[in-house]
PDB file of C-alpha atoms in Angstrom:
ATOM      1  CA  MET A   1     -46.879-120.166 157.265  1.00 64.00           C
ATOM      2  CA  ASN A   2     -43.042-119.779 156.979  1.00 82.00           C
ATOM      3  CA  SER A   3     -41.230-118.204 159.853  1.00 89.00           C
ATOM      4  CA  SER A   4     -39.520-115.425 157.798  1.00 90.00           C
ATOM      5  CA  TYR A   5     -42.910-114.293 156.237  1.00 93.00           C
ATOM      6  CA  LYS A   6     -44.587-114.389 159.765  1.00 94.00           C
ATOM      7  CA  ARG A   7     -41.958-112.181 161.264  1.00 95.00           C
ATOM      8  CA  MET A   8     -42.273-109.758 158.311  1.00 95.00           C
ATOM      9  CA  LEU A   9     -46.068-109.658 158.625  1.00 95.00           C
ATOM     10  CA  GLU A  10     -45.815-109.127 162.426  1.00 96.00           C
ATOM     11  CA  GLU A  11     -43.402-106.343 161.835  1.00 96.00           C
ATOM     12  CA  VAL A  12     -45.822-104.661 159.543  1.00 96.00           C
ATOM     13  CA  ASN A  13     -48.871-105.047 161.731  1.00 96.00           C
ATOM     14  CA  THR A  14     -47.056-103.843 164.828  1.00 96.00           C
ATOM     15  CA  TYR A  15     -45.787-100.834 162.815  1.00 95.00           C
ATOM     16  CA  PHE A  16     -49.143 -99.785 161.956  1.00 94.00           C
ATOM     17  CA  ASP A  17     -50.726-100.548 165.361  1.00 94.00           C
ATOM     18  CA  ASN A  18     -48.268 -98.032 166.942  1.00 93.00           C
ATOM     19  CA  LEU A  19     -48.472 -95.397 164.246  1.00 90.00           C
ATOM     20  CA  THR A  20     -49.995 -92.036 165.149  1.00 87.00           C
ATOM     21  CA  ASP A  21     -51.810 -89.875 162.507  1.00 81.00           C
ATOM     22  CA  GLU A  22     -48.980 -87.341 162.605  1.00 79.00           C
ATOM     23  CA  GLU A  23     -46.381 -90.022 161.929  1.00 85.00           C
ATOM     24  CA  PHE A  24     -48.517 -91.532 159.178  1.00 84.00           C
ATOM     25  CA  ILE A  25     -48.635 -88.224 157.395  1.00 78.00           C
ATOM     26  CA  CYS A  26     -44.781 -87.997 157.585  1.00 80.00           C
ATOM     27  CA  ASP A  27     -44.311 -91.578 156.458  1.00 85.00           C
ATOM     28  CA  ILE A  28     -46.437 -90.817 153.360  1.00 82.00           C
ATOM     29  CA  GLU A  29     -44.429 -87.778 152.441  1.00 76.00           C
ATOM     30  CA  ARG A  30     -41.175 -89.725 153.038  1.00 80.00           C
ATOM     31  CA  ALA A  31     -42.434 -92.294 150.633  1.00 83.00           C
ATOM     32  CA  GLY A  32     -42.645 -89.735 147.975  1.00 72.00           C
ATOM     33  CA  TYR A  33     -46.342 -89.227 147.634  1.00 64.00           C
ATOM     34  CA  SER A  34     -46.830 -85.618 146.358  1.00 52.00           C
ATOM     35  CA  PHE A  35     -49.285 -83.528 148.071  1.00 46.00           C
ATOM     36  CA  TYR A  36     -47.974 -80.518 146.413  1.00 42.00           C
ATOM     37  CA  LYS A  37     -50.654 -80.083 143.638  1.00 41.00           C
ATOM     38  CA  ASP A  38     -52.104 -76.757 144.268  1.00 37.00           C
ATOM     39  CA  ILE A  39     -49.367 -74.747 142.655  1.00 38.00           C
ATOM     40  CA  SER A  40     -49.128 -70.944 142.831  1.00 38.00           C
ATOM     41  CA  VAL A  41     -46.606 -69.556 140.537  1.00 37.00           C
ATOM     42  CA  ALA A  42     -45.415 -66.084 140.795  1.00 34.00           C
ATOM     43  CA  LEU A  43     -44.299 -65.351 137.282  1.00 33.00           C
ATOM     44  CA  LEU A  44     -41.986 -62.503 137.969  1.00 35.00           C
ATOM     45  CA  SER A  45     -40.341 -64.285 140.784  1.00 41.00           C
ATOM     46  CA  PRO A  46     -37.355 -66.712 140.414  1.00 44.00           C
ATOM     47  CA  VAL A  47     -39.029 -68.763 143.196  1.00 49.00           C
ATOM     48  CA  VAL A  48     -42.127 -70.968 142.849  1.00 50.00           C
ATOM     49  CA  THR A  49     -44.329 -71.233 146.001  1.00 49.00           C
ATOM     50  CA  VAL A  50     -45.889 -74.684 146.173  1.00 51.00           C
ATOM     51  CA  TYR A  51     -48.621 -75.136 148.856  1.00 47.00           C
ATOM     52  CA  SER A  52     -49.387 -78.433 150.302  1.00 44.00           C
ATOM     53  CA  GLN A  53     -52.943 -79.953 150.116  1.00 42.00           C
ATOM     54  CA  TYR A  54     -52.222 -81.994 153.065  1.00 41.00           C
ATOM     55  CA  LYS A  55     -50.549 -79.615 155.578  1.00 42.00           C
ATOM     56  CA  SER A  56     -52.313 -76.310 155.127  1.00 42.00           C
ATOM     57  CA  ASP A  57     -49.697 -74.449 157.150  1.00 43.00           C
ATOM     58  CA  HIS A  58     -46.764 -75.535 155.120  1.00 45.00           C
ATOM     59  CA  SER A  59     -45.541 -74.659 151.606  1.00 47.00           C
ATOM     60  CA  LEU A  60     -42.356 -75.153 149.712  1.00 50.00           C
ATOM     61  CA  LYS A  61     -40.339 -72.348 147.912  1.00 51.00           C
ATOM     62  CA  VAL A  62     -38.782 -73.845 144.911  1.00 50.00           C
ATOM     63  CA  LYS A  63     -35.897 -72.172 143.179  1.00 49.00           C
ATOM     64  CA  ASN A  64     -34.585 -72.862 139.548  1.00 45.00           C
ATOM     65  CA  ILE A  65     -38.128 -73.130 138.095  1.00 42.00           C
ATOM     66  CA  ASP A  66     -36.737 -74.085 134.589  1.00 40.00           C
ATOM     67  CA  LYS A  67     -35.361 -77.354 136.114  1.00 38.00           C
ATOM     68  CA  ILE A  68     -38.721 -78.408 137.574  1.00 39.00           C
ATOM     69  CA  PHE A  69     -41.201 -80.413 135.742  1.00 37.00           C
ATOM     70  CA  LEU A  70     -44.303 -79.840 137.652  1.00 39.00           C
ATOM     71  CA  THR A  71     -45.875 -83.171 136.785  1.00 35.00           C
ATOM     72  CA  TYR A  72     -43.206 -84.860 138.817  1.00 37.00           C
ATOM     73  CA  LEU A  73     -42.693 -82.273 141.306  1.00 43.00           C
ATOM     74  CA  ASN A  74     -42.196 -84.637 144.112  1.00 44.00           C
ATOM     75  CA  VAL A  75     -39.446 -86.315 142.123  1.00 34.00           C
ATOM     76  CA  GLU A  76     -37.707 -83.162 141.624  1.00 41.00           C
ATOM     77  CA  LEU A  77     -38.091 -81.986 145.149  1.00 44.00           C
ATOM     78  CA  ASN A  78     -36.634 -85.162 146.296  1.00 42.00           C
ATOM     79  CA  GLN A  79     -33.650 -85.161 143.943  1.00 40.00           C
ATOM     80  CA  ARG A  80     -32.663 -81.568 144.210  1.00 38.00           C
ATOM     81  CA  SER A  81     -32.791 -80.855 147.996  1.00 38.00           C
ATOM     82  CA  ASP A  82     -30.198 -78.159 147.594  1.00 37.00           C
ATOM     83  CA  GLN A  83     -32.700 -76.282 145.502  1.00 37.00           C
ATOM     84  CA  TYR A  84     -35.683 -75.960 147.694  1.00 38.00           C
ATOM     85  CA  GLU A  85     -36.460 -74.920 151.266  1.00 37.00           C
ATOM     86  CA  TYR A  86     -39.270 -75.582 153.586  1.00 35.00           C
ATOM     87  CA  CYS A  87     -41.039 -72.666 155.037  1.00 33.00           C
ATOM     88  CA  LEU A  88     -44.074 -71.724 156.934  1.00 28.00           C
ATOM     89  CA  ALA A  89     -46.567 -69.963 154.694  1.00 29.00           C
ATOM     90  CA  ALA A  90     -47.023 -66.187 155.436  1.00 25.00           C
TER      91      ALA A  90
ATOM     92  CA  MET B   1     -29.036-101.061 169.981  1.00 60.00           C
ATOM     93  CA  LYS B   2     -29.298-101.399 166.280  1.00 67.00           C
ATOM     94  CA  LYS B   3     -32.802-102.385 165.225  1.00 75.00           C
ATOM     95  CA  LYS B   4     -33.074-105.947 163.663  1.00 83.00           C
ATOM     96  CA  PHE B   5     -35.552-106.033 160.738  1.00 89.00           C
ATOM     97  CA  ALA B   6     -37.594-109.075 159.797  1.00 91.00           C
ATOM     98  CA  ILE B   7     -36.483-109.411 156.055  1.00 93.00           C
ATOM     99  CA  GLU B   8     -33.699-111.908 155.585  1.00 92.00           C
ATOM    100  CA  HIS B   9     -30.389-111.442 153.901  1.00 94.00           C
ATOM    101  CA  SER B  10     -30.538-112.913 150.511  1.00 95.00           C
ATOM    102  CA  GLY B  11     -26.807-113.966 150.584  1.00 95.00           C
ATOM    103  CA  GLN B  12     -26.781-113.649 146.738  1.00 96.00           C
ATOM    104  CA  VAL B  13     -24.738-111.689 144.153  1.00 97.00           C
ATOM    105  CA  LEU B  14     -25.576-111.007 140.521  1.00 97.00           C
ATOM    106  CA  GLN B  15     -22.398-110.814 138.450  1.00 97.00           C
ATOM    107  CA  LYS B  16     -24.030-109.280 135.418  1.00 97.00           C
ATOM    108  CA  ALA B  17     -26.719-106.645 135.553  1.00 98.00           C
ATOM    109  CA  TYR B  18     -27.343-104.164 132.765  1.00 97.00           C
ATOM    110  CA  HIS B  19     -28.546-100.583 132.770  1.00 97.00           C
ATOM    111  CA  GLY B  20     -29.472 -98.901 129.514  1.00 95.00           C
ATOM    112  CA  THR B  21     -29.015 -95.103 129.121  1.00 93.00           C
ATOM    113  CA  SER B  22     -27.408 -92.579 126.724  1.00 93.00           C
ATOM    114  CA  LYS B  23     -23.765 -92.858 125.720  1.00 94.00           C
ATOM    115  CA  GLU B  24     -22.912 -89.613 127.624  1.00 93.00           C
ATOM    116  CA  THR B  25     -24.706 -90.773 130.757  1.00 93.00           C
ATOM    117  CA  ALA B  26     -23.073 -94.148 130.633  1.00 95.00           C
ATOM    118  CA  ARG B  27     -19.690 -92.304 130.505  1.00 96.00           C
ATOM    119  CA  LYS B  28     -20.561 -90.008 133.313  1.00 94.00           C
ATOM    120  CA  ILE B  29     -21.742 -92.897 135.487  1.00 94.00           C
ATOM    121  CA  LEU B  30     -18.503 -94.740 134.809  1.00 95.00           C
ATOM    122  CA  LYS B  31     -16.483 -91.696 135.698  1.00 94.00           C
ATOM    123  CA  GLU B  32     -18.332 -90.802 138.863  1.00 92.00           C
ATOM    124  CA  LYS B  33     -19.200 -94.291 139.858  1.00 91.00           C
ATOM    125  CA  LYS B  34     -22.642 -92.954 140.739  1.00 91.00           C
ATOM    126  CA  PHE B  35     -26.047 -93.294 139.234  1.00 92.00           C
ATOM    127  CA  VAL B  36     -29.018 -90.936 139.465  1.00 88.00           C
ATOM    128  CA  PRO B  37     -31.948 -93.067 140.988  1.00 88.00           C
ATOM    129  CA  THR B  38     -35.240 -93.100 139.136  1.00 84.00           C
ATOM    130  CA  ARG B  39     -37.931 -91.439 141.317  1.00 76.00           C
ATOM    131  CA  ASP B  40     -41.383 -91.326 139.835  1.00 67.00           C
ATOM    132  CA  ALA B  41     -44.772 -93.158 139.992  1.00 58.00           C
ATOM    133  CA  ARG B  42     -43.952 -94.991 136.804  1.00 62.00           C
ATOM    134  CA  SER B  43     -40.983 -96.731 138.460  1.00 79.00           C
ATOM    135  CA  TYR B  44     -42.984 -99.781 139.809  1.00 85.00           C
ATOM    136  CA  LEU B  45     -40.365-101.124 142.006  1.00 93.00           C
ATOM    137  CA  GLY B  46     -39.837 -97.895 143.893  1.00 91.00           C
ATOM    138  CA  ASP B  47     -37.111 -95.400 144.065  1.00 89.00           C
ATOM    139  CA  GLY B  48     -33.733 -96.561 142.855  1.00 93.00           C
ATOM    140  CA  VAL B  49     -31.424 -97.621 140.044  1.00 95.00           C
ATOM    141  CA  TYR B  50     -32.968-100.089 137.598  1.00 95.00           C
ATOM    142  CA  PHE B  51     -31.137-102.951 136.011  1.00 97.00           C
ATOM    143  CA  TYR B  52     -32.055-105.813 133.788  1.00 97.00           C
ATOM    144  CA  GLU B  53     -30.649-109.027 135.222  1.00 97.00           C
ATOM    145  CA  HIS B  54     -28.398-110.928 132.945  1.00 95.00           C
ATOM    146  CA  SER B  55     -29.739-109.222 129.567  1.00 95.00           C
ATOM    147  CA  ARG B  56     -27.790-106.640 127.770  1.00 95.00           C
ATOM    148  CA  TRP B  57     -30.482-106.821 124.987  1.00 93.00           C
ATOM    149  CA  LEU B  58     -33.244-105.831 127.335  1.00 93.00           C
ATOM    150  CA  ALA B  59     -31.204-102.837 128.574  1.00 95.00           C
ATOM    151  CA  ALA B  60     -30.461-101.845 124.895  1.00 94.00           C
ATOM    152  CA  ASN B  61     -34.096-102.236 123.954  1.00 91.00           C
ATOM    153  CA  TRP B  62     -35.077 -99.871 127.027  1.00 90.00           C
ATOM    154  CA  ALA B  63     -32.494 -97.250 126.111  1.00 92.00           C
ATOM    155  CA  GLU B  64     -33.710 -97.250 122.427  1.00 90.00           C
ATOM    156  CA  LYS B  65     -37.270 -96.955 123.509  1.00 86.00           C
ATOM    157  CA  CYS B  66     -36.443 -93.938 125.706  1.00 85.00           C
ATOM    158  CA  LEU B  67     -34.093 -92.137 123.407  1.00 87.00           C
ATOM    159  CA  GLY B  68     -35.382 -93.262 120.007  1.00 85.00           C
ATOM    160  CA  LYS B  69     -34.254 -95.709 117.422  1.00 82.00           C
ATOM    161  CA  GLY B  70     -30.812 -94.727 116.090  1.00 86.00           C
ATOM    162  CA  ALA B  71     -29.909 -92.700 119.216  1.00 90.00           C
ATOM    163  CA  CYS B  72     -26.378 -93.153 120.489  1.00 94.00           C
ATOM    164  CA  ILE B  73     -26.899 -95.429 123.649  1.00 94.00           C
ATOM    165  CA  GLY B  74     -24.733 -96.722 126.403  1.00 96.00           C
ATOM    166  CA  ILE B  75     -25.194 -99.914 128.412  1.00 97.00           C
ATOM    167  CA  ILE B  76     -23.542-100.230 131.940  1.00 97.00           C
ATOM    168  CA  CYS B  77     -22.673-103.585 133.143  1.00 98.00           C
ATOM    169  CA  ALA B  78     -22.403-104.037 136.996  1.00 98.00           C
ATOM    170  CA  CYS B  79     -22.324-106.466 139.631  1.00 98.00           C
ATOM    171  CA  ILE B  80     -25.188-106.337 142.275  1.00 98.00           C
ATOM    172  CA  ASP B  81     -25.135-107.561 145.616  1.00 98.00           C
ATOM    173  CA  TYR B  82     -28.851-108.225 146.415  1.00 97.00           C
ATOM    174  CA  GLY B  83     -28.238-107.797 150.163  1.00 97.00           C
ATOM    175  CA  TYR B  84     -31.606-107.534 151.931  1.00 97.00           C
ATOM    176  CA  CYS B  85     -33.855-108.022 149.021  1.00 97.00           C
ATOM    177  CA  LEU B  86     -37.554-107.490 148.683  1.00 97.00           C
ATOM    178  CA  ASN B  87     -38.220-110.341 146.021  1.00 97.00           C
ATOM    179  CA  LEU B  88     -41.504-109.762 144.466  1.00 97.00           C
ATOM    180  CA  ASP B  89     -41.063-113.190 142.638  1.00 96.00           C
ATOM    181  CA  ILE B  90     -41.844-114.760 146.028  1.00 95.00           C
ATOM    182  CA  PRO B  91     -45.513-114.729 146.793  1.00 95.00           C
ATOM    183  CA  GLU B  92     -44.989-114.147 150.537  1.00 95.00           C
ATOM    184  CA  HIS B  93     -43.070-110.847 149.798  1.00 96.00           C
ATOM    185  CA  ARG B  94     -45.868-109.858 147.425  1.00 96.00           C
ATOM    186  CA  GLN B  95     -48.447-110.675 150.129  1.00 96.00           C
ATOM    187  CA  ILE B  96     -46.346-108.308 152.696  1.00 97.00           C
ATOM    188  CA  ILE B  97     -46.693-105.553 150.090  1.00 96.00           C
ATOM    189  CA  ARG B  98     -50.449-106.201 149.646  1.00 96.00           C
ATOM    190  CA  ARG B  99     -50.778-105.940 153.473  1.00 96.00           C
ATOM    191  CA  VAL B 100     -48.984-102.783 153.576  1.00 96.00           C
ATOM    192  CA  LYS B 101     -51.264-101.213 150.921  1.00 93.00           C
ATOM    193  CA  ASP B 102     -54.280-102.420 152.827  1.00 93.00           C
ATOM    194  CA  LEU B 103     -53.183-100.898 156.090  1.00 93.00           C
ATOM    195  CA  ILE B 104     -52.224 -97.802 154.332  1.00 91.00           C
ATOM    196  CA  SER B 105     -55.711 -97.518 152.813  1.00 88.00           C
ATOM    197  CA  ILE B 106     -57.481 -98.281 156.204  1.00 87.00           C
ATOM    198  CA  ARG B 107     -55.397 -95.524 157.851  1.00 84.00           C
ATOM    199  CA  ASP B 108     -56.341 -93.195 155.060  1.00 78.00           C
ATOM    200  CA  LEU B 109     -60.000 -93.707 155.225  1.00 72.00           C
ATOM    201  CA  GLN B 110     -60.552 -90.849 157.477  1.00 64.00           C
ATOM    202  CA  ALA B 111     -58.234 -88.346 155.923  1.00 61.00           C
ATOM    203  CA  LYS B 112     -59.127 -89.503 152.270  1.00 63.00           C
ATOM    204  CA  LYS B 113     -56.005 -87.819 151.034  1.00 64.00           C
ATOM    205  CA  LEU B 114     -54.507 -90.561 148.927  1.00 70.00           C
ATOM    206  CA  ASP B 115     -56.106 -90.479 145.477  1.00 66.00           C
ATOM    207  CA  ARG B 116     -53.830 -92.957 143.894  1.00 69.00           C
ATOM    208  CA  VAL B 117     -51.815 -95.645 145.450  1.00 79.00           C
ATOM    209  CA  THR B 118     -49.210 -97.085 143.167  1.00 83.00           C
ATOM    210  CA  ASP B 119     -46.828-100.144 143.386  1.00 89.00           C
ATOM    211  CA  SER B 120     -44.029 -97.601 143.616  1.00 87.00           C
ATOM    212  CA  PHE B 121     -45.549 -95.752 146.462  1.00 87.00           C
ATOM    213  CA  VAL B 122     -46.403 -98.825 148.611  1.00 92.00           C
ATOM    214  CA  ILE B 123     -42.823-100.277 148.029  1.00 94.00           C
ATOM    215  CA  ASN B 124     -41.239 -96.926 148.954  1.00 92.00           C
ATOM    216  CA  TYR B 125     -43.595 -96.678 152.004  1.00 92.00           C
ATOM    217  CA  TYR B 126     -42.425-100.087 153.290  1.00 96.00           C
ATOM    218  CA  SER B 127     -38.757 -99.728 152.451  1.00 95.00           C
ATOM    219  CA  THR B 128     -38.490 -96.248 153.755  1.00 93.00           C
ATOM    220  CA  ASN B 129     -40.448 -96.533 156.902  1.00 94.00           C
ATOM    221  CA  ILE B 130     -40.888-100.210 157.960  1.00 96.00           C
ATOM    222  CA  ALA B 131     -38.047-102.455 156.546  1.00 96.00           C
ATOM    223  CA  LYS B 132     -35.454 -99.857 156.355  1.00 94.00           C
ATOM    224  CA  ASN B 133     -32.741-102.125 155.674  1.00 94.00           C
ATOM    225  CA  ILE B 134     -33.887-103.085 152.131  1.00 96.00           C
ATOM    226  CA  ASP B 135     -31.065-102.794 149.711  1.00 97.00           C
ATOM    227  CA  THR B 136     -32.733-104.195 146.534  1.00 98.00           C
ATOM    228  CA  VAL B 137     -36.155-104.996 145.033  1.00 97.00           C
ATOM    229  CA  ARG B 138     -36.455-107.470 142.348  1.00 97.00           C
ATOM    230  CA  LEU B 139     -39.157-108.902 140.010  1.00 96.00           C
ATOM    231  CA  THR B 140     -39.631-110.708 136.858  1.00 94.00           C
ATOM    232  CA  TYR B 141     -41.662-108.152 135.067  1.00 89.00           C
ATOM    233  CA  MET B 142     -44.334-109.658 132.663  1.00 83.00           C
ATOM    234  CA  SER B 143     -45.166-107.072 130.027  1.00 71.00           C
ATOM    235  CA  ASP B 144     -48.708-106.550 128.674  1.00 67.00           C
ATOM    236  CA  ASP B 145     -47.947-109.104 125.835  1.00 67.00           C
ATOM    237  CA  TYR B 146     -46.973-111.732 128.434  1.00 65.00           C
ATOM    238  CA  LYS B 147     -49.384-114.174 126.742  1.00 72.00           C
ATOM    239  CA  LYS B 148     -47.166-114.314 123.627  1.00 82.00           C
ATOM    240  CA  MET B 149     -45.258-117.510 123.890  1.00 85.00           C
ATOM    241  CA  MET B 150     -41.779-118.290 122.679  1.00 86.00           C
ATOM    242  CA  PHE B 151     -43.139-120.300 119.566  1.00 89.00           C
ATOM    243  CA  PRO B 152     -46.544-121.893 118.793  1.00 87.00           C
ATOM    244  CA  GLY B 153     -47.244-124.763 121.311  1.00 88.00           C
ATOM    245  CA  SER B 154     -44.782-123.319 123.764  1.00 87.00           C
ATOM    246  CA  LEU B 155     -45.763-122.806 127.370  1.00 84.00           C
ATOM    247  CA  ILE B 156     -43.140-120.236 128.062  1.00 84.00           C
ATOM    248  CA  SER B 157     -43.885-116.572 127.894  1.00 82.00           C
ATOM    249  CA  ASP B 158     -41.496-114.700 125.734  1.00 82.00           C
ATOM    250  CA  TYR B 159     -41.962-111.339 127.622  1.00 82.00           C
ATOM    251  CA  ARG B 160     -40.423-112.029 130.952  1.00 86.00           C
ATOM    252  CA  GLN B 161     -38.002-109.264 132.106  1.00 90.00           C
ATOM    253  CA  PRO B 162     -36.012-110.001 135.192  1.00 95.00           C
ATOM    254  CA  MET B 163     -35.321-106.693 136.919  1.00 96.00           C
ATOM    255  CA  VAL B 164     -33.633-105.391 139.942  1.00 97.00           C
ATOM    256  CA  CYS B 165     -34.029-101.855 141.525  1.00 97.00           C
ATOM    257  CA  VAL B 166     -31.129-100.955 143.695  1.00 97.00           C
ATOM    258  CA  ARG B 167     -32.065 -98.638 146.626  1.00 96.00           C
ATOM    259  CA  LYS B 168     -28.590 -98.538 148.111  1.00 95.00           C
ATOM    260  CA  GLN B 169     -25.816 -97.879 145.669  1.00 95.00           C
ATOM    261  CA  ASP B 170     -23.017 -99.374 147.757  1.00 96.00           C
ATOM    262  CA  LYS B 171     -24.526-102.642 146.570  1.00 97.00           C
ATOM    263  CA  ILE B 172     -23.376-101.816 142.910  1.00 97.00           C
ATOM    264  CA  SER B 173     -19.805-102.721 141.990  1.00 97.00           C
ATOM    265  CA  LYS B 174     -17.497-103.600 139.036  1.00 97.00           C
ATOM    266  CA  ILE B 175     -19.076-100.831 136.843  1.00 97.00           C
ATOM    267  CA  CYS B 176     -18.110-101.004 133.152  1.00 97.00           C
ATOM    268  CA  ILE B 177     -19.378-100.012 129.672  1.00 96.00           C
ATOM    269  CA  ALA B 178     -20.801-103.052 127.950  1.00 95.00           C
ATOM    270  CA  PHE B 179     -21.719-101.310 124.829  1.00 94.00           C
ATOM    271  CA  GLU B 180     -21.947 -97.730 123.321  1.00 93.00           C
ATOM    272  CA  GLY B 181     -23.129 -96.801 119.858  1.00 91.00           C
ATOM    273  CA  SER B 182     -26.188 -96.550 117.816  1.00 88.00           C
ATOM    274  CA  ASP B 183     -26.598 -99.918 116.161  1.00 79.00           C
ATOM    275  CA  TYR B 184     -26.951-102.555 118.799  1.00 80.00           C
ATOM    276  CA  HIS B 185     -27.044-106.103 117.717  1.00 74.00           C
ATOM    277  CA  GLU B 186     -26.816-109.210 120.055  1.00 68.00           C
TER     278      GLU B 186
END
């Protein structure tokens, strides 16, 4: 096994060995996986509230609804960080 | 102390990489010297700016496919410093991504929240959380028609598309417009 590959493999194995469940969830979200599939849209509001499947106590409030393609919501949220805010669900 | 990551520096620079888009977007990129990275599950090399290595023709084809035949396209030419490169043409690098995928799946067994694990997601996971120094991801893409050879009797597939996805835009330099118009001919 070449040494570079061996180091890369060790790095990956060690990373997962030391990973807590909370960190794993954060990692997944950082990698762009969208858990925001249960979408509640208030039609009269300029803000869309998106509830996370994964973290039940979190939701996103998304502004500028016309610019959001819900299919790729995670994409849009990542790209337009100025247009959304994290908040705790009421 | 700065963390040292395991992936090695490639020490390689690609002088001519091509990015196909619309004419307007190409001009905007040239003016602002900034690209909007692609971020969706279809981008199989993960988040970043996608280029074809060496081939202007492939970039033109891509732009025409996206915008429609006869649309006014723009092709950006740029120099790419591969830097720390996850090179999926190397079997060992593919093996690492496979290992990351396996470990993600094992960890997810209890929660069972990941209904679909894509190439893009696994590469993003690895590059964002573990090998944070990765600058570029490259791969010679083989399309669905990869079995079509250059000519009858040839052993060389005609559908190889060498691509690079640039995660860190400071690795892109010498940006210029290689073509703009609606009638691309090589």
